[in-house]
Every structure is written in C-alpha cells, then in structure tokens.
Amino acid sequence: MAVADIFGFESAIEGAGAWGLLIVCAIIFAESGLLIGFFLPGDTLLFFTGLLTFTGVIPLPLPVVILAVFVAAFLGDQVGFVIGRRAGPAIFERRDSGFFSRKNVERTQSFFERFGGWAVTIARFVAIVRTFAPVAAGVGKMKYAHFVGYNALGAFLWSAAIITVGWALGSIPEVAAVVQQYMEWVLIGLVVITVGSAVIAFLRQRAQARKANASGAGEHTSSEQA
C-alpha cells in the first residue's frame, strides 16, 4: 500500500486546489511582516510552490500563483511597517526570547546602514532580515510612499524569481517524473521542512535568549556587588 493511500494524500492533493496556495500565502504573509514569523522557511516554500504548480498539484496558472504570493508578501510587509510605526523603538527593546532576538535587530539595522531604503527590497532575499526590515523601516519613520515602492519591488522580484526557478526545475522531464512518482513524499517532506525548521529555529532562539539573559543578569549582579 502506498504512503498516499495510508495518509490519504491522493484525495488531499486532488481536493486541495487553490486552498494549497492560500496556505502558502498565509505563511508568506506571516513571515513577511509578523515578528514571530522569522523562523518560517519562505524561500524553500516558494521554490516548492513553483515546482508543485508545474506538476499540477496547485492547479493554477503560474502568473496567478506569482501574483497571489506577491500580494501576500506585499501586505505582510505593509503590516510590519505599521506595527513598527505605531510601536516605535520600544518594540526592539524587549528581552530576548524564542520569538525575539536583539542580534536579529542589530543585523537588520546594519542592513539599513549599508543599503538605505533599498534594504527593504534587498532584505527580501535574506532570511530573518526580511521579517524585521519592514518593522525597522516603520520604527525609523521611513516615508510611506518610499516604503511602498521598495516593498512592492522586493515582493515582486522575490516571489517571481524563486517560484519561477521551482517551476523551471519542474519542467525538466526527469525531475517532473520523479516528483509525480513520489508526490506524497514530496508533500510530506515539505511539511517536515516547514514545521521542523520552525521548531528548530524557535528552540535555538530560546536557548540563545536564555544564555543572553543569564549573562545579562550575572553582569548586573556583579555590578551591584561592586
């Protein structure tokens, strides 16, 4: 009995349709603008989205898929910008935790120092930084019109480039044959990668946060004793 029969993947694949794309868009939206979404594997997800579009698992034309992901990525960054604008610098002054790291903030700030407003566009292609960039732009009071332009360009280039690469790889007959033959394993692998990378990133982030907080507490105690 095939794995697809055991887990019901065949019927899930046939019935998913545009819902699969909706799930992809929801994940991309969260990764783009919500600080808790930095651990989501956006690049990997978009690559597989292109691959699954070519093989028909996502039964929609490539331009429609790219447009949908572009909108999700664009809106995610817009939300991140608003969060940063309203919360102000205080949003980056929290203690390190599984969902927040000052190291990521510092990395994003150095990105802006190096590239200026273009950091919003370029950050799309850099994991973690792309989650913090729109918030940092909001905190830094970047002009809204400028942010919209940089955001739109980055969201389009990112979604179009990576999805198209996945789609192009699927167009290779040998690759398409393997994907279609082992489709259930491809989908299981995608789920494992998405969930697994998120869990690993969260646990690693939390461990680093505990270490940083413990170190800070130790320094504070030493200064008081002195």
XYZ file of C-alpha atoms in Angstrom:
226
model
C 0.000 0.000 0.000
C 1.377 3.404 -0.968
C 2.078 6.111 1.555
C -0.510 8.259 -0.202
C -3.162 5.600 0.456
C -2.216 5.329 4.124
C -2.346 9.051 4.837
C -4.990 9.971 2.265
C -2.684 12.238 0.304
C -4.179 11.368 -3.084
C -7.592 12.741 -2.162
C -5.987 15.651 -0.328
C -3.966 16.554 -3.410
C -6.977 16.322 -5.695
C -9.188 18.361 -3.384
C -6.689 20.967 -2.243
C -6.808 23.103 -5.381
C -6.406 26.780 -4.630
C -6.528 26.069 -0.887
C -2.923 24.932 -1.071
C -1.975 28.318 -2.492
C -3.983 30.021 0.247
C -1.928 28.211 2.888
C 1.276 29.253 1.135
C 0.104 32.881 1.064
C -0.784 32.790 4.764
C 2.697 31.543 5.661
C 4.391 34.126 3.431
C 2.251 36.882 4.951
C 3.270 35.835 8.471
C 6.950 35.558 7.594
C 6.994 38.925 5.842
C 5.510 41.195 8.459
C 4.949 39.482 11.801
C 7.993 39.315 14.061
C 7.036 35.811 15.165
C 7.275 34.606 11.566
C 11.038 34.902 11.151
C 11.541 31.148 11.571
C 9.266 30.199 8.654
C 11.120 28.854 5.550
C 9.819 31.285 2.939
C 12.437 30.604 0.256
C 12.007 26.834 0.425
C 8.244 27.169 0.413
C 8.220 29.364 -2.695
C 10.559 27.005 -4.521
C 8.249 24.063 -3.862
C 5.257 26.223 -4.775
C 6.710 26.707 -8.247
C 7.512 23.020 -8.544
C 4.036 21.950 -7.446
C 2.446 24.494 -9.777
C 4.156 22.952 -12.777
C 3.175 19.415 -11.773
C -0.451 20.488 -11.299
C -0.741 19.975 -7.555
C -1.536 23.674 -7.408
C -3.892 23.776 -10.428
C -3.477 27.435 -11.285
C -1.505 29.310 -13.971
C 1.995 30.379 -12.961
C 1.225 34.145 -13.254
C -1.765 33.736 -10.912
C 0.369 31.926 -8.333
C 3.089 34.581 -8.513
C 0.507 37.366 -8.211
C -1.115 35.759 -5.166
C 2.206 35.282 -3.372
C 3.289 38.803 -4.329
C 0.142 40.261 -2.749
C 0.652 38.201 0.424
C 4.297 39.252 0.719
C 3.496 42.891 -0.029
C 0.654 43.076 2.503
C 2.756 41.304 5.117
C 5.443 43.968 4.873
C 2.831 46.716 4.980
C 1.529 45.302 8.261
C 5.073 45.082 9.607
C 5.672 48.722 8.695
C 2.506 49.827 10.512
C 3.490 47.788 13.571
C 6.893 49.462 13.649
C 5.456 52.940 13.087
C 2.903 52.606 15.897
C 5.013 50.711 18.422
C 8.137 52.811 17.943
C 11.625 51.889 19.215
C 10.142 50.124 22.247
C 9.290 47.122 20.086
C 13.018 46.407 19.716
C 13.817 46.876 23.405
C 12.278 43.648 24.655
C 14.188 40.857 26.312
C 15.460 38.051 24.118
C 13.057 35.132 23.825
C 12.141 32.303 21.483
C 10.343 34.806 19.274
C 12.696 37.764 19.544
C 16.430 38.356 19.319
C 18.337 41.603 19.594
C 21.004 40.066 17.371
C 18.469 39.923 14.543
C 17.559 43.546 15.188
C 21.212 44.608 15.050
C 21.678 42.641 11.841
C 18.697 44.416 10.292
C 19.916 47.836 11.435
C 23.316 47.226 9.852
C 21.473 46.290 6.669
C 19.766 49.697 6.622
C 23.030 51.480 7.377
C 24.605 49.789 4.376
C 21.811 49.937 1.795
C 19.492 52.700 2.994
C 15.928 52.407 1.719
C 16.984 49.681 -0.702
C 17.375 47.445 2.346
C 13.612 46.842 2.211
C 13.965 45.425 -1.308
C 17.215 43.520 -0.815
C 16.132 42.083 2.538
C 13.519 40.010 0.713
C 16.285 37.657 -0.305
C 17.814 37.376 3.181
C 16.126 35.063 5.664
C 15.179 36.579 9.050
C 16.181 40.089 7.934
C 13.153 40.235 5.626
C 10.904 39.772 8.673
C 12.499 42.563 10.694
C 13.120 45.005 7.817
C 9.565 46.392 7.437
C 9.229 46.845 11.192
C 12.586 48.614 11.330
C 11.502 50.853 8.443
C 8.391 51.800 10.395
C 10.361 52.486 13.557
C 12.819 54.589 11.548
C 9.964 56.737 10.163
C 10.729 55.961 6.517
C 8.422 57.904 4.209
C 5.405 55.734 3.493
C 5.462 56.307 -0.270
C 9.117 55.302 -0.436
C 8.473 52.184 1.628
C 5.585 51.131 -0.617
C 7.819 51.387 -3.682
C 10.719 49.444 -2.184
C 8.317 46.887 -0.741
C 6.433 46.328 -3.999
C 9.649 45.868 -5.961
C 11.138 43.446 -3.452
C 7.947 41.426 -3.053
C 7.582 41.020 -6.810
C 11.212 40.134 -7.541
C 11.359 37.652 -4.660
C 8.117 35.838 -5.393
C 8.586 35.814 -9.174
C 12.220 34.702 -9.101
C 12.014 31.824 -6.636
C 8.655 30.471 -7.796
C 9.845 30.583 -11.412
C 13.033 28.694 -10.515
C 10.941 25.942 -8.919
C 8.600 25.905 -11.908
C 11.523 25.733 -14.352
C 13.058 22.831 -12.457
C 9.748 21.007 -12.683
C 9.777 21.483 -16.458
C 12.760 19.147 -16.706
C 11.165 15.811 -17.712
C 13.281 13.702 -15.374
C 12.530 15.940 -12.406
C 8.813 16.094 -13.189
C 8.655 12.304 -13.456
C 10.334 11.828 -10.078
C 8.139 14.438 -8.394
C 4.943 12.921 -9.769
C 6.029 9.404 -8.849
C 6.933 10.355 -5.285
C 4.454 13.191 -4.841
C 3.313 12.018 -1.407
C 6.899 12.028 -0.167
C 7.475 15.481 -1.640
C 4.473 16.830 0.269
C 5.460 15.047 3.474
C 8.971 16.444 3.082
C 7.621 19.952 2.578
C 5.542 19.686 5.750
C 8.501 18.296 7.699
C 10.799 21.053 6.431
C 8.282 23.785 7.253
C 7.363 22.539 10.717
C 10.786 21.149 11.587
C 12.717 24.274 10.665
C 10.261 26.402 12.624
C 10.606 24.253 15.746
C 14.398 24.083 15.481
C 14.694 27.834 14.938
C 12.410 28.535 17.895
C 14.301 26.202 20.242
C 17.659 27.572 19.134
C 16.428 31.130 19.553
C 15.068 30.372 23.028
C 18.337 28.732 24.094
C 20.308 31.752 22.911
C 17.860 34.054 24.680
C 18.246 32.190 27.968
C 22.011 32.364 27.657
C 21.935 36.079 26.865
C 19.501 36.872 29.675
C 21.503 34.818 32.165
C 24.679 36.595 31.113
C 22.988 39.967 31.493
C 21.657 39.070 34.924
C 25.123 37.935 36.008
C 26.711 41.193 34.887
C 24.002 43.162 36.676
C 24.599 41.241 39.923
C 28.352 41.743 39.683
C 27.939 45.481 39.201
C 25.680 45.699 42.257
C 28.167 43.800 44.417
C 30.952 46.069 43.245
